[in-house]
mmCIF file of C-alpha atoms and ligand atoms in Angstrom:
data_model
loop_
_atom_site.group_PDB
_atom_site.id
_atom_site.type_symbol
_atom_site.label_atom_id
_atom_site.label_comp_id
_atom_site.label_asym_id
_atom_site.label_seq_id
_atom_site.Cartn_x
_atom_site.Cartn_y
_atom_site.Cartn_z
ATOM 1 C CA MET A 1372 44.473 92.429 142.437
ATOM 2 C CA ALA A 1373 46.783 92.845 144.651
ATOM 3 C CA ARG A 1374 48.686 96.398 144.599
ATOM 4 C CA ALA A 1375 50.988 96.870 141.907
ATOM 5 C CA THR A 1376 54.108 99.667 141.061
ATOM 6 C CA LEU A 1377 56.264 99.856 138.679
ATOM 7 C CA TYR A 1378 59.567 100.963 139.319
ATOM 8 C CA THR A 1379 60.906 102.968 136.245
ATOM 9 C CA HIS A 1380 64.903 104.602 134.994
ATOM 10 C CA LEU A 1381 66.748 102.229 137.136
ATOM 11 C CA ARG A 1382 70.319 100.471 137.053
ATOM 12 C CA ILE A 1383 70.091 97.023 138.255
ATOM 13 C CA TRP A 1384 72.044 94.172 139.635
ATOM 14 C CA ASP A 1385 70.224 91.004 140.147
ATOM 15 C CA GLY A 1386 71.940 89.514 142.644
ATOM 16 C CA LEU A 1387 74.682 87.627 140.547
ATOM 17 C CA GLY A 1388 77.124 88.375 138.075
ATOM 18 C CA ALA A 1389 79.857 91.240 137.875
ATOM 19 C CA THR A 1390 78.177 93.876 136.281
ATOM 20 C CA TYR A 1391 74.632 96.008 136.353
ATOM 21 C CA ARG A 1392 71.801 94.161 133.593
ATOM 22 C CA ASP A 1393 71.824 95.855 130.223
ATOM 23 C CA ASP A 1394 69.245 94.278 129.035
ATOM 24 C CA VAL A 1395 66.395 95.619 132.029
ATOM 25 C CA ASP A 1396 66.016 99.015 133.733
ATOM 26 C CA ALA A 1397 62.278 98.233 134.960
ATOM 27 C CA LEU A 1398 60.433 96.097 137.833
ATOM 28 C CA ARG A 1399 57.154 95.530 138.480
ATOM 29 C CA VAL A 1400 55.746 94.545 141.920
ATOM 30 C CA GLU A 1401 52.611 93.050 142.276
ATOM 31 C CA GLY A 1402 51.734 92.546 146.030
ATOM 32 C CA ASP A 1403 54.747 91.429 147.288
ATOM 33 C CA ARG A 1404 56.404 89.800 144.022
ATOM 34 C CA ILE A 1405 58.630 91.107 141.876
ATOM 35 C CA ALA A 1406 55.886 90.265 138.750
ATOM 36 C CA TRP A 1407 57.972 91.710 135.917
ATOM 37 C CA MET A 1408 61.465 93.229 134.309
ATOM 38 C CA GLY A 1409 61.757 95.068 131.573
ATOM 39 C CA ARG A 1410 63.186 98.174 129.596
ATOM 40 C CA THR A 1411 61.417 101.463 130.848
ATOM 41 C CA ASP A 1412 60.530 102.182 127.337
ATOM 42 C CA ASP A 1413 58.606 99.247 126.733
ATOM 43 C CA VAL A 1414 56.185 100.437 128.670
ATOM 44 C CA GLY A 1415 53.245 102.626 127.875
ATOM 45 C CA ALA A 1416 52.114 105.267 130.329
ATOM 46 C CA ASP A 1417 51.189 103.708 133.746
ATOM 47 C CA ALA A 1418 49.732 105.931 136.562
ATOM 48 C CA ASN A 1419 50.871 103.761 138.939
ATOM 49 C CA ALA A 1420 54.771 104.174 137.295
ATOM 50 C CA ARG A 1421 57.607 105.422 139.749
ATOM 51 C CA ASP A 1422 60.494 106.817 137.837
ATOM 52 C CA MET A 1423 63.632 106.422 139.650
ATOM 53 C CA GLY A 1424 65.851 108.983 138.147
ATOM 54 C CA GLY A 1425 68.881 106.326 138.012
ATOM 55 C CA LEU A 1426 69.014 105.007 141.047
ATOM 56 C CA THR A 1427 70.714 101.553 141.370
ATOM 57 C CA ALA A 1428 68.148 98.953 142.498
ATOM 58 C CA VAL A 1429 69.559 95.353 144.174
ATOM 59 C CA PRO A 1430 68.105 92.926 146.592
ATOM 60 C CA GLY A 1431 67.648 93.210 149.502
ATOM 61 C CA LEU A 1432 70.871 92.357 152.085
ATOM 62 C CA ILE A 1433 70.776 89.112 154.361
ATOM 63 C CA ASP A 1434 72.303 88.799 157.652
ATOM 64 C CA ALA A 1435 72.847 84.916 158.057
ATOM 65 C CA HIS A 1436 73.566 85.008 161.532
ATOM 66 C CA VAL A 1437 71.772 87.418 164.524
ATOM 67 C CA HIS A 1438 70.510 87.117 167.490
ATOM 68 C CA MET A 1439 67.497 89.249 167.908
ATOM 69 C CA VAL A 1440 67.254 89.026 171.108
ATOM 70 C CA LEU A 1441 71.074 90.467 172.598
ATOM 71 C CA ASP A 1442 71.804 94.104 173.114
ATOM 72 C CA PRO A 1443 75.470 94.685 171.429
ATOM 73 C CA ASP A 1444 75.589 97.404 174.260
ATOM 74 C CA VAL A 1445 75.613 94.809 177.193
ATOM 75 C CA ARG A 1446 78.922 92.289 177.512
ATOM 76 C CA ASP A 1447 77.013 89.789 180.039
ATOM 77 C CA PRO A 1448 74.512 87.632 178.328
ATOM 78 C CA LEU A 1449 73.177 86.463 181.646
ATOM 79 C CA ALA A 1450 72.499 90.161 182.360
ATOM 80 C CA GLN A 1451 70.578 90.689 178.942
ATOM 81 C CA THR A 1452 67.604 89.811 180.325
ATOM 82 C CA ALA A 1453 65.501 93.238 181.060
ATOM 83 C CA PRO A 1454 62.896 91.922 183.880
ATOM 84 C CA ASP A 1455 59.544 93.021 181.926
ATOM 85 C CA ARG A 1456 59.379 90.390 178.530
ATOM 86 C CA ALA A 1457 57.156 93.368 176.808
ATOM 87 C CA VAL A 1458 60.496 96.179 177.372
ATOM 88 C CA ARG A 1459 62.392 93.326 175.642
ATOM 89 C CA ALA A 1460 60.019 92.026 172.992
ATOM 90 C CA ALA A 1461 59.594 96.301 171.943
ATOM 91 C CA ALA A 1462 63.684 96.406 172.102
ATOM 92 C CA MET A 1463 63.664 93.898 169.515
ATOM 93 C CA ALA A 1464 61.029 95.286 167.361
ATOM 94 C CA GLN A 1465 63.081 98.414 167.111
ATOM 95 C CA ARG A 1466 66.327 96.697 166.509
ATOM 96 C CA ALA A 1467 64.322 94.993 163.330
ATOM 97 C CA ALA A 1468 62.810 98.487 162.190
ATOM 98 C CA ASP A 1469 66.339 99.700 162.350
ATOM 99 C CA MET A 1470 67.294 96.603 160.348
ATOM 100 C CA VAL A 1471 65.321 96.719 157.076
ATOM 101 C CA ARG A 1472 65.462 100.488 157.328
ATOM 102 C CA ALA A 1473 69.421 99.920 156.444
ATOM 103 C CA GLY A 1474 68.288 97.420 154.101
ATOM 104 C CA ILE A 1475 68.021 93.884 155.593
ATOM 105 C CA THR A 1476 65.067 92.459 154.506
ATOM 106 C CA THR A 1477 65.775 88.523 155.491
ATOM 107 C CA ALA A 1478 67.699 87.701 159.304
ATOM 108 C CA ARG A 1479 68.504 84.167 160.265
ATOM 109 C CA ASP A 1480 68.186 84.427 164.171
ATOM 110 C CA LEU A 1481 70.172 81.603 165.667
ATOM 111 C CA GLY A 1482 69.360 81.518 169.020
ATOM 112 C CA GLY A 1483 67.528 82.965 172.068
ATOM 113 C CA GLY A 1484 65.997 81.524 175.358
ATOM 114 C CA GLU A 1485 62.545 81.555 175.124
ATOM 115 C CA TRP A 1486 61.705 82.560 171.667
ATOM 116 C CA LEU A 1487 60.229 85.737 171.881
ATOM 117 C CA GLU A 1488 62.259 86.098 167.978
ATOM 118 C CA LEU A 1489 59.381 83.756 166.774
ATOM 119 C CA GLU A 1490 56.999 86.008 167.999
ATOM 120 C CA LEU A 1491 58.409 89.226 166.302
ATOM 121 C CA ARG A 1492 59.082 87.064 162.961
ATOM 122 C CA ASP A 1493 55.335 85.863 163.256
ATOM 123 C CA ARG A 1494 54.120 89.743 163.611
ATOM 124 C CA ILE A 1495 56.431 91.072 161.126
ATOM 125 C CA ALA A 1496 55.283 88.336 158.254
ATOM 126 C CA ARG A 1497 51.532 89.281 159.389
ATOM 127 C CA GLY A 1498 52.569 93.010 158.538
ATOM 128 C CA GLU A 1499 52.209 93.827 162.290
ATOM 129 C CA ALA A 1500 55.541 95.273 163.183
ATOM 130 C CA VAL A 1501 57.988 96.437 160.345
ATOM 131 C CA GLY A 1502 61.537 94.096 160.289
ATOM 132 C CA PRO A 1503 62.985 91.918 157.766
ATOM 133 C CA ARG A 1504 61.462 88.197 156.989
ATOM 134 C CA LEU A 1505 63.402 86.000 160.260
ATOM 135 C CA VAL A 1506 64.305 82.548 159.762
ATOM 136 C CA CYS A 1507 64.560 81.662 163.642
ATOM 137 C CA ALA A 1508 66.291 78.422 165.666
ATOM 138 C CA GLY A 1509 65.081 78.701 168.957
ATOM 139 C CA GLN A 1510 67.031 77.573 171.587
ATOM 140 C CA PRO A 1511 70.629 75.724 170.454
ATOM 141 C CA VAL A 1512 71.464 72.145 171.308
ATOM 142 C CA THR A 1513 74.306 72.690 173.690
ATOM 143 C CA SER A 1514 76.478 70.643 176.258
ATOM 144 C CA PRO A 1515 75.618 70.778 180.220
ATOM 145 C CA GLY A 1516 77.084 74.253 181.109
ATOM 146 C CA GLY A 1517 78.044 74.475 177.461
ATOM 147 C CA HIS A 1518 77.693 77.406 174.815
ATOM 148 C CA CYS A 1519 74.807 79.457 175.666
ATOM 149 C CA HIS A 1520 73.447 76.774 178.317
ATOM 150 C CA PHE A 1521 71.636 79.417 179.894
ATOM 151 C CA TRP A 1522 68.717 79.519 176.633
ATOM 152 C CA GLY A 1523 67.739 76.311 177.759
ATOM 153 C CA GLY A 1524 68.956 74.155 175.000
ATOM 154 C CA THR A 1525 71.071 71.339 177.610
ATOM 155 C CA ALA A 1526 71.354 67.987 176.164
ATOM 156 C CA ALA A 1527 73.100 65.815 178.322
ATOM 157 C CA ASP A 1528 73.334 62.833 175.489
ATOM 158 C CA VAL A 1529 70.934 62.025 172.083
ATOM 159 C CA ASP A 1530 67.556 61.501 173.889
ATOM 160 C CA ALA A 1531 68.051 64.903 175.716
ATOM 161 C CA ALA A 1532 69.110 66.639 172.580
ATOM 162 C CA ALA A 1533 65.577 64.560 170.805
ATOM 163 C CA ALA A 1534 63.934 66.482 173.689
ATOM 164 C CA VAL A 1535 65.322 69.618 173.040
ATOM 165 C CA ILE A 1536 64.522 69.965 170.008
ATOM 166 C CA ALA A 1537 60.698 68.307 169.978
ATOM 167 C CA ARG A 1538 60.600 71.859 172.392
ATOM 168 C CA GLN A 1539 61.998 73.713 169.359
ATOM 169 C CA HIS A 1540 59.219 72.206 166.776
ATOM 170 C CA GLU A 1541 56.734 72.697 169.315
ATOM 171 C CA ARG A 1542 57.826 76.025 169.229
ATOM 172 C CA GLY A 1543 57.136 76.705 165.430
ATOM 173 C CA VAL A 1544 61.497 77.063 164.809
ATOM 174 C CA ASP A 1545 62.665 77.305 160.883
ATOM 175 C CA LEU A 1546 65.977 75.375 162.013
ATOM 176 C CA ILE A 1547 67.916 73.970 164.396
ATOM 177 C CA LYS A 1548 71.202 75.768 165.871
ATOM 178 C CA VAL A 1549 73.823 73.078 167.355
ATOM 179 C CA MET A 1550 76.938 74.339 169.638
ATOM 180 C CA ALA A 1551 78.926 71.918 168.113
ATOM 181 C CA THR A 1552 82.397 73.976 169.887
ATOM 182 C CA GLY A 1553 82.932 76.000 172.792
ATOM 183 C CA GLY A 1554 82.347 79.769 172.253
ATOM 184 C CA THR A 1555 83.800 83.606 173.549
ATOM 185 C CA MET A 1556 80.531 84.349 175.118
ATOM 186 C CA THR A 1557 79.682 81.846 177.756
ATOM 187 C CA LYS A 1558 82.754 81.129 180.739
ATOM 188 C CA GLY A 1559 83.730 77.730 181.198
ATOM 189 C CA THR A 1560 83.641 76.744 177.539
ATOM 190 C CA THR A 1561 86.740 76.717 175.078
ATOM 191 C CA PRO A 1562 86.414 78.277 171.669
ATOM 192 C CA ARG A 1563 88.605 75.574 170.807
ATOM 193 C CA ASP A 1564 87.021 72.079 172.642
ATOM 194 C CA ALA A 1565 84.083 70.207 170.669
ATOM 195 C CA GLN A 1566 81.113 70.149 172.867
ATOM 196 C CA PHE A 1567 79.751 66.840 171.318
ATOM 197 C CA ASP A 1568 81.711 63.744 169.968
ATOM 198 C CA ARG A 1569 81.188 62.869 166.164
ATOM 199 C CA GLU A 1570 78.879 59.980 167.157
ATOM 200 C CA THR A 1571 76.359 62.493 169.513
ATOM 201 C CA LEU A 1572 76.550 65.038 167.033
ATOM 202 C CA ALA A 1573 75.624 62.979 164.104
ATOM 203 C CA ALA A 1574 73.090 61.768 165.806
ATOM 204 C CA ILE A 1575 71.499 65.083 166.815
ATOM 205 C CA VAL A 1576 72.240 66.181 163.219
ATOM 206 C CA ALA A 1577 70.593 63.469 161.702
ATOM 207 C CA LEU A 1578 67.006 63.517 164.369
ATOM 208 C CA ALA A 1579 66.604 67.531 163.409
ATOM 209 C CA ARG A 1580 67.016 66.466 159.602
ATOM 210 C CA GLU A 1581 64.485 63.776 160.358
ATOM 211 C CA ARG A 1582 61.944 66.138 161.181
ATOM 212 C CA GLY A 1583 62.859 68.490 157.951
ATOM 213 C CA TYR A 1584 65.058 70.933 159.553
ATOM 214 C CA ALA A 1585 68.235 72.390 158.216
ATOM 215 C CA VAL A 1586 71.116 72.703 160.830
ATOM 216 C CA ALA A 1587 73.230 75.162 161.483
ATOM 217 C CA ALA A 1588 76.563 74.156 163.533
ATOM 218 C CA HIS A 1589 78.337 76.772 166.104
ATOM 219 C CA CYS A 1590 81.791 75.653 165.688
ATOM 220 C CA HIS A 1591 85.188 77.592 166.700
ATOM 221 C CA GLY A 1592 87.318 74.751 166.603
ATOM 222 C CA THR A 1593 88.704 72.620 164.028
ATOM 223 C CA ALA A 1594 87.393 69.368 166.000
ATOM 224 C CA GLY A 1595 84.098 70.291 165.919
ATOM 225 C CA ILE A 1596 83.939 71.621 162.106
ATOM 226 C CA ARG A 1597 85.286 68.346 160.880
ATOM 227 C CA TYR A 1598 82.001 66.236 163.357
ATOM 228 C CA ALA A 1599 79.788 69.144 161.653
ATOM 229 C CA ALA A 1600 80.639 68.539 158.157
ATOM 230 C CA ALA A 1601 80.796 64.715 158.306
ATOM 231 C CA ALA A 1602 77.335 65.051 160.529
ATOM 232 C CA GLY A 1603 76.139 67.472 157.234
ATOM 233 C CA VAL A 1604 74.650 70.182 159.177
ATOM 234 C CA ALA A 1605 73.680 73.104 156.270
ATOM 235 C CA THR A 1606 75.752 76.215 157.493
ATOM 236 C CA ILE A 1607 78.865 75.955 159.565
ATOM 237 C CA GLU A 1608 79.072 79.695 162.060
ATOM 238 C CA HIS A 1609 82.174 81.325 162.528
ATOM 239 C CA CYS A 1610 84.334 78.795 161.305
ATOM 240 C CA SER A 1611 87.474 79.575 162.602
ATOM 241 C CA TRP A 1612 89.823 76.596 162.626
ATOM 242 C CA VAL A 1613 90.898 77.612 166.553
ATOM 243 C CA GLY A 1614 93.697 74.851 167.663
ATOM 244 C CA GLU A 1615 96.108 74.158 169.971
ATOM 245 C CA ASN A 1616 98.121 77.026 168.383
ATOM 246 C CA GLY A 1617 95.286 79.653 168.435
ATOM 247 C CA TRP A 1618 92.460 81.455 166.712
ATOM 248 C CA GLY A 1619 92.623 80.272 162.501
ATOM 249 C CA ALA A 1620 95.748 77.936 163.267
ATOM 250 C CA ASP A 1621 94.591 75.097 163.091
ATOM 251 C CA TYR A 1622 92.880 74.854 158.920
ATOM 252 C CA ASP A 1623 92.497 71.355 157.944
ATOM 253 C CA ALA A 1624 92.440 70.798 154.295
ATOM 254 C CA GLU A 1625 90.692 67.859 154.542
ATOM 255 C CA VAL A 1626 87.810 69.036 156.464
ATOM 256 C CA ALA A 1627 87.453 72.293 153.905
ATOM 257 C CA ALA A 1628 87.224 70.005 151.069
ATOM 258 C CA GLU A 1629 85.232 68.027 152.874
ATOM 259 C CA LEU A 1630 82.389 71.094 153.318
ATOM 260 C CA ALA A 1631 83.360 71.692 149.779
ATOM 261 C CA ALA A 1632 82.382 68.826 148.144
ATOM 262 C CA ARG A 1633 78.886 68.471 150.246
ATOM 263 C CA GLY A 1634 77.825 71.695 149.678
ATOM 264 C CA ILE A 1635 78.327 73.308 153.394
ATOM 265 C CA TRP A 1636 78.128 76.999 153.910
ATOM 266 C CA VAL A 1637 80.233 78.343 155.646
ATOM 267 C CA SER A 1638 79.069 81.495 157.242
ATOM 268 C CA PRO A 1639 82.541 83.093 158.870
ATOM 269 C CA THR A 1640 80.310 85.674 160.856
ATOM 270 C CA VAL A 1641 82.873 88.759 160.264
ATOM 271 C CA ASN A 1642 82.089 91.890 161.945
ATOM 272 C CA LEU A 1643 82.865 95.438 162.100
ATOM 273 C CA GLY A 1644 85.377 95.185 164.189
ATOM 274 C CA TRP A 1645 87.156 93.173 162.314
ATOM 275 C CA LYS A 1646 87.956 95.985 160.162
ATOM 276 C CA ARG A 1647 90.603 96.500 163.019
ATOM 277 C CA HIS A 1648 92.589 93.443 161.417
ATOM 278 C CA GLN A 1649 92.433 95.017 157.957
ATOM 279 C CA GLY A 1650 95.549 96.119 156.950
ATOM 280 C CA SER A 1651 97.119 95.644 160.729
ATOM 281 C CA GLY A 1652 99.743 93.211 159.181
ATOM 282 C CA SER A 1653 99.367 91.299 161.828
ATOM 283 C CA ASP A 1654 99.602 86.955 162.666
ATOM 284 C CA HIS A 1655 95.846 87.293 162.966
ATOM 285 C CA GLU A 1656 94.773 88.621 159.963
ATOM 286 C CA LYS A 1657 97.235 86.822 157.798
ATOM 287 C CA ARG A 1658 96.017 83.437 159.056
ATOM 288 C CA LEU A 1659 92.583 84.702 158.176
ATOM 289 C CA LEU A 1660 93.575 85.958 154.817
ATOM 290 C CA ALA A 1661 95.651 82.631 154.211
ATOM 291 C CA ASN A 1662 92.360 80.619 155.831
ATOM 292 C CA PHE A 1663 89.876 82.777 153.386
ATOM 293 C CA ALA A 1664 91.970 82.178 150.362
ATOM 294 C CA ALA A 1665 92.138 78.282 151.102
ATOM 295 C CA MET A 1666 88.777 77.800 151.910
ATOM 296 C CA ARG A 1667 87.366 79.416 148.520
ATOM 297 C CA ALA A 1668 90.348 78.240 146.347
ATOM 298 C CA ALA A 1669 88.674 74.523 148.241
ATOM 299 C CA GLY A 1670 85.595 75.319 146.514
ATOM 300 C CA VAL A 1671 83.724 76.293 149.959
ATOM 301 C CA LYS A 1672 80.922 78.549 150.182
ATOM 302 C CA LEU A 1673 80.879 81.608 151.851
ATOM 303 C CA THR A 1674 78.038 83.488 153.268
ATOM 304 C CA ALA A 1675 77.648 87.085 154.503
ATOM 305 C CA SER A 1676 76.662 87.079 158.191
ATOM 306 C CA THR A 1677 77.638 89.253 161.288
ATOM 307 C CA ASP A 1678 76.910 87.351 164.693
ATOM 308 C CA ALA A 1679 74.384 90.797 165.822
ATOM 309 C CA GLY A 1680 73.598 90.839 168.498
ATOM 310 C CA ILE A 1681 76.675 89.587 170.449
ATOM 311 C CA PRO A 1682 78.774 93.061 172.821
ATOM 312 C CA ASN A 1683 79.331 95.952 170.209
ATOM 313 C CA VAL A 1684 78.152 94.377 166.725
ATOM 314 C CA ARG A 1685 75.083 96.162 165.612
ATOM 315 C CA HIS A 1686 71.783 94.598 163.826
ATOM 316 C CA ALA A 1687 71.593 97.363 161.537
ATOM 317 C CA ASP A 1688 75.529 97.335 160.141
ATOM 318 C CA LEU A 1689 75.305 94.353 157.386
ATOM 319 C CA ALA A 1690 76.094 97.078 154.591
ATOM 320 C CA LYS A 1691 78.973 98.577 156.800
ATOM 321 C CA THR A 1692 80.714 95.744 157.091
ATOM 322 C CA LEU A 1693 80.466 94.666 153.494
ATOM 323 C CA PRO A 1694 83.919 96.245 152.848
ATOM 324 C CA VAL A 1695 85.716 94.552 155.685
ATOM 325 C CA PHE A 1696 84.280 90.694 154.305
ATOM 326 C CA ALA A 1697 85.321 91.585 150.693
ATOM 327 C CA HIS A 1698 88.652 92.223 152.384
ATOM 328 C CA ILE A 1699 89.389 89.361 154.420
ATOM 329 C CA ALA A 1700 87.346 86.762 151.931
ATOM 330 C CA GLY A 1701 89.300 88.417 149.031
ATOM 331 C CA PHE A 1702 85.884 88.993 147.389
ATOM 332 C CA THR A 1703 85.149 91.640 144.792
ATOM 333 C CA ASN A 1704 82.112 93.958 145.067
ATOM 334 C CA ALA A 1705 80.004 92.008 143.152
ATOM 335 C CA GLU A 1706 81.339 88.709 144.862
ATOM 336 C CA VAL A 1707 80.396 90.134 148.219
ATOM 337 C CA LEU A 1708 76.934 91.652 147.803
ATOM 338 C CA THR A 1709 76.199 87.933 146.357
ATOM 339 C CA SER A 1710 77.225 86.229 149.660
ATOM 340 C CA ALA A 1711 74.970 88.909 150.750
ATOM 341 C CA THR A 1712 72.686 88.479 148.948
ATOM 342 C CA ALA A 1713 71.952 85.244 146.280
ATOM 343 C CA ASP A 1714 73.900 83.329 148.030
ATOM 344 C CA ALA A 1715 72.975 84.094 151.987
ATOM 345 C CA ALA A 1716 69.279 83.497 150.775
ATOM 346 C CA ARG A 1717 70.772 79.666 149.367
ATOM 347 C CA ALA A 1718 72.471 79.281 152.923
ATOM 348 C CA ILE A 1719 69.126 79.855 154.428
ATOM 349 C CA GLY A 1720 67.115 78.392 152.810
ATOM 350 C CA LEU A 1721 65.542 80.851 150.873
ATOM 351 C CA GLY A 1722 67.354 80.461 147.678
ATOM 352 C CA THR A 1723 63.938 80.488 145.317
ATOM 353 C CA THR A 1724 62.270 82.690 147.469
ATOM 354 C CA THR A 1725 64.504 86.079 147.963
ATOM 355 C CA GLY A 1726 68.206 87.264 147.664
ATOM 356 C CA ARG A 1727 67.424 88.096 143.853
ATOM 357 C CA LEU A 1728 65.777 90.673 141.681
ATOM 358 C CA ALA A 1729 63.951 88.415 139.083
ATOM 359 C CA ARG A 1730 60.340 87.594 138.366
ATOM 360 C CA GLY A 1731 58.487 85.953 141.071
ATOM 361 C CA TYR A 1732 61.164 86.600 143.626
ATOM 362 C CA SER A 1733 60.192 88.375 146.508
ATOM 363 C CA ALA A 1734 60.391 91.998 145.745
ATOM 364 C CA ASP A 1735 62.948 92.670 148.996
ATOM 365 C CA VAL A 1736 64.737 95.336 147.077
ATOM 366 C CA LEU A 1737 67.372 98.103 148.395
ATOM 367 C CA PHE A 1738 67.022 101.289 145.956
ATOM 368 C CA VAL A 1739 70.802 103.434 146.508
ATOM 369 C CA ASP A 1740 72.567 106.433 144.611
ATOM 370 C CA GLY A 1741 75.205 105.152 143.507
ATOM 371 C CA ASP A 1742 77.496 102.570 141.921
ATOM 372 C CA PRO A 1743 77.721 99.932 144.544
ATOM 373 C CA LEU A 1744 79.735 97.449 142.681
ATOM 374 C CA ALA A 1745 82.369 100.388 142.548
ATOM 375 C CA ASP A 1746 82.082 101.594 145.946
ATOM 376 C CA LEU A 1747 79.975 99.365 148.794
ATOM 377 C CA GLY A 1748 79.398 102.587 150.247
ATOM 378 C CA CYS A 1749 76.451 103.874 148.867
ATOM 379 C CA LEU A 1750 74.933 100.646 150.239
ATOM 380 C CA VAL A 1751 75.099 102.350 154.013
ATOM 381 C CA ALA A 1752 72.043 104.891 153.498
ATOM 382 C CA PRO A 1753 69.443 103.234 151.001
ATOM 383 C CA ALA A 1754 66.682 106.106 149.651
ATOM 384 C CA GLN A 1755 64.592 103.183 150.006
ATOM 385 C CA VAL A 1756 63.678 99.578 150.840
ATOM 386 C CA LEU A 1757 61.097 97.503 149.743
ATOM 387 C CA ALA A 1758 60.602 94.763 152.444
ATOM 388 C CA ARG A 1759 58.138 91.964 150.647
ATOM 389 C CA GLY A 1760 56.863 94.644 148.281
ATOM 390 C CA VAL A 1761 56.055 97.084 151.110
ATOM 391 C CA ALA A 1762 58.605 100.815 151.602
ATOM 392 C CA VAL A 1763 60.037 101.205 154.784
ATOM 393 C CA ILE A 1764 61.772 104.179 154.315
ATOM 394 C CA GLY A 1765 59.389 107.413 154.592
HETATM 395 ZN ZN1 ZN B 751 75.857 83.497 167.280
#
């Protein structure tokens, strides 16, 4: 029989809704699953019971966009590669341990060059390393000289893209990432410009989907967002609405309506550094607030994500970032928590596995001392974290 632990005297927020559950205050974990939720008063003496003394339980957090391979203290992506592969792998394993101890029990890795993050994913799944459940894209498909071309996923045409996708398939990726526009990290690319025309992007996405993969599309410029929406990707990363007049200056209501109609998630990679915009009253902040309000009014779904690994964006900082995301997206605390739990799980294809506290779901649980629906700050220092049923603190 699987190892079982009963956690009692909890306050439970289950990933959905605006308030705590008033009908349950206990949960039993069997193996890696939540086997039961109910009332402390209804369970008899149980040798495996743990009185949690009124701690709050919420689902483990999910970051929908990270790069395990990137060291946030290194600015130049080409200088990222430590000469020794074992050193790189050890650094990644340390990041994974830091993340899960900070309450991140699942993360989607959207790119690296040598599939090291897939090895880490498998070691974590086997219980040989401590870390979040990882969902990995491997080498992103990009144009010659395009965004993150140094990771090896360069494709000049659809046939070349098919070869890149086949290579990722052989390596055992979970999804395909495509760079629909340029990025800030790669010299010689322009975030505004689409890297593939509409037809080529549609063909690349179709190839990935034929193999059963969801596609995450990196999109800063509005043209790339438009093509990715038409191609039927699962998630739009960044979604910066960059146009002729700069960042956030080319919001397109028609494209937003298409995202909403097709159920395409926006993963806006709001990181802790965006705090500098918060309350600045700058034109940039005004455009951000207006664009997020418009997307939400149009029915576009948003998932929390940080792009952890890019310069100064730390892998374990999702909880710290949620108040910033809440401000920019106009979310209540409960809404931003849903974006980082139940909704993030749906966005990355794990909506029936994790992101909620419910019977049958993975036992990914964050126990905090405080009231996160009133003050998100208490999420930053969890009292305990369960990752697939295993306690990772202490
Ligand atoms: Zn990224």
